[in-house]
Coordinates of C-alpha atoms in Angstrom, one line a residue:
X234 CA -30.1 -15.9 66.6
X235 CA -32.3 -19.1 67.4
X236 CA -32.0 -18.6 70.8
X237 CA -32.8 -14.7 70.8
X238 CA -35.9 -15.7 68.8
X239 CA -37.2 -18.4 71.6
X240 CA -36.5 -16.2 74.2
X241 CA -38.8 -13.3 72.4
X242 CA -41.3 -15.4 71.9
X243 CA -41.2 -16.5 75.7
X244 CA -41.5 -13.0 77.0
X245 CA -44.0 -12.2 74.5
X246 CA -46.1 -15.7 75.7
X247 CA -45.4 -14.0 79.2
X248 CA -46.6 -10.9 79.4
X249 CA -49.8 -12.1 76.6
X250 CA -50.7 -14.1 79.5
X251 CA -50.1 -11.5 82.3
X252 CA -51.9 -9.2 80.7
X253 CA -55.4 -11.8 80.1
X254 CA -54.9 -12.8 83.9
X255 CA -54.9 -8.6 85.0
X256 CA -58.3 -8.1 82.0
X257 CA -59.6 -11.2 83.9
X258 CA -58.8 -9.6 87.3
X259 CA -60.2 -6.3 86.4
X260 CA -63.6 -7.6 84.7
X261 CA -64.5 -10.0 87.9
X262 CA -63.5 -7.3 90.6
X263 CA -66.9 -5.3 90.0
X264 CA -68.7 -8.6 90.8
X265 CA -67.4 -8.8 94.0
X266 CA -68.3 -5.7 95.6
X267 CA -71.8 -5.8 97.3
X268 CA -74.3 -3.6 96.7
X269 CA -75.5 -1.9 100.2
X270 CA -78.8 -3.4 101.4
X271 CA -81.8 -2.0 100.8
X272 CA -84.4 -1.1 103.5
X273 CA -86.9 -3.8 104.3
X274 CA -90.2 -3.2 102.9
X275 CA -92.5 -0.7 104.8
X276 CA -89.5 1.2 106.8
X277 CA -87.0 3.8 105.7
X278 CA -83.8 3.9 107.5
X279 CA -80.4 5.9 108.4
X280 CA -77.7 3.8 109.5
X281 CA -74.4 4.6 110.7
X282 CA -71.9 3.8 113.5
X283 CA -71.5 5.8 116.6
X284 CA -68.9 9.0 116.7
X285 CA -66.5 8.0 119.1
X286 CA -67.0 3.7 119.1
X287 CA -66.1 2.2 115.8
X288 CA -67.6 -0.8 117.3
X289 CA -71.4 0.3 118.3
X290 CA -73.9 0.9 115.1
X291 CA -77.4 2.1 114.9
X292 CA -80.3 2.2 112.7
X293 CA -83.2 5.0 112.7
X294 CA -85.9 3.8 111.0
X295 CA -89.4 5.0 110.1
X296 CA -92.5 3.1 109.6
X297 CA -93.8 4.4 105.9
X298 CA -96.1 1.5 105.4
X299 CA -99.9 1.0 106.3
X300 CA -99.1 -2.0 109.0
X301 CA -97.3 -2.4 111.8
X302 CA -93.4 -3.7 111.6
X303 CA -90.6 -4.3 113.8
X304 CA -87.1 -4.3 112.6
X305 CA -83.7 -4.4 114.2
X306 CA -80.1 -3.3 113.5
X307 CA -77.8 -6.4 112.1
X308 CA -74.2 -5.7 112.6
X309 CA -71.6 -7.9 110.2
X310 CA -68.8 -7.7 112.6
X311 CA -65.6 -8.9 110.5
X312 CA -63.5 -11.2 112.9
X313 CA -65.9 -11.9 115.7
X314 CA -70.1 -13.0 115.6
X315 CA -72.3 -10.7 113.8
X316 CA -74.6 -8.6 116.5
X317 CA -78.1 -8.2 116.5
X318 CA -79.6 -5.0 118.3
X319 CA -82.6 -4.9 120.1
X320 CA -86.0 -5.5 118.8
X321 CA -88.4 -2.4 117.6
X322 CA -92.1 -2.6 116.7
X323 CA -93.3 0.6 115.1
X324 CA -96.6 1.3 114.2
X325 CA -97.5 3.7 110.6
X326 CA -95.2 7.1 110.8
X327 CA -93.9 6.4 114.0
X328 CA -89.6 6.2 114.0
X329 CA -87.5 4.5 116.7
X330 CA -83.4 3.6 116.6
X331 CA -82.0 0.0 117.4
X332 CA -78.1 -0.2 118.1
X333 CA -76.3 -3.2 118.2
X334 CA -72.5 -3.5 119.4
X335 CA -69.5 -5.5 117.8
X336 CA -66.9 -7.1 120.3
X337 CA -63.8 -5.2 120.6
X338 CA -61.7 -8.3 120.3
X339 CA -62.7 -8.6 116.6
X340 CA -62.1 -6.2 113.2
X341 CA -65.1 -3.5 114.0
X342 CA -67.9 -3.2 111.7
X343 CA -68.0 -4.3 108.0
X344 CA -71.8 -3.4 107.2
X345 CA -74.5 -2.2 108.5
X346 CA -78.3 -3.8 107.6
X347 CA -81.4 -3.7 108.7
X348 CA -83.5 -6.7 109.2
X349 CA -87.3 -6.9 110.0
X350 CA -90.3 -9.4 110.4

């Protein structure tokens, strides 16, 4: 009977602490999904990736402030170096698109942001 009594309390012990570690698991997993980035002040932006190149992404953005601005498109490219696309000034109300291009060697595309100065 002794030993039937340790070995309850051993599974009980067991799945107690199996059961914390998954509340523990399930609490911090929230934390670690990122928010997507918000457009840089001043522009308002569409991002995606192109139809038929999981590797190429674009942003169209639009100039909604008072001053001048120039963004680009910042690829987060998994496996291989993020990519930068090419450098757009707009002026207020005026829209242009900058596209950027992961190498094919690596994952594709994780994110997609848009980066200005």
């Amino acid at each position: 009977m002794k030993n039937n009594r340790k070995a309850g309390v051993a599974v009980r012990t067991a799945l107690a602490a199996s059961a914390a570690f998954a509340l523990a698991l399930s609490v911090a997993a929230p934390a670690a999904v990122a928010a997507p980035a918000a457009d840089p002040h001043g522009l308002s932006c569409e991002k995606g990736k192109h139809n038929i190149d999981d590797y190429t992404g674009w942003a169209l953005c639009t100039n909604v402030g008072s001053e001048p601005i120039t963004f680009w498109v910042h690829l987060v490219c998994g496996w291989s170096p993020d990519a930068d696309g090419e450098h757009i000034r707009l002026e207020p109300g005026d829209s242009g698109q900058s596209t950027a291009h992961c190498s094919s060697l690596g994952s594709g595309i994780g994110e997609i942001q848009v980066r200005s100065s």
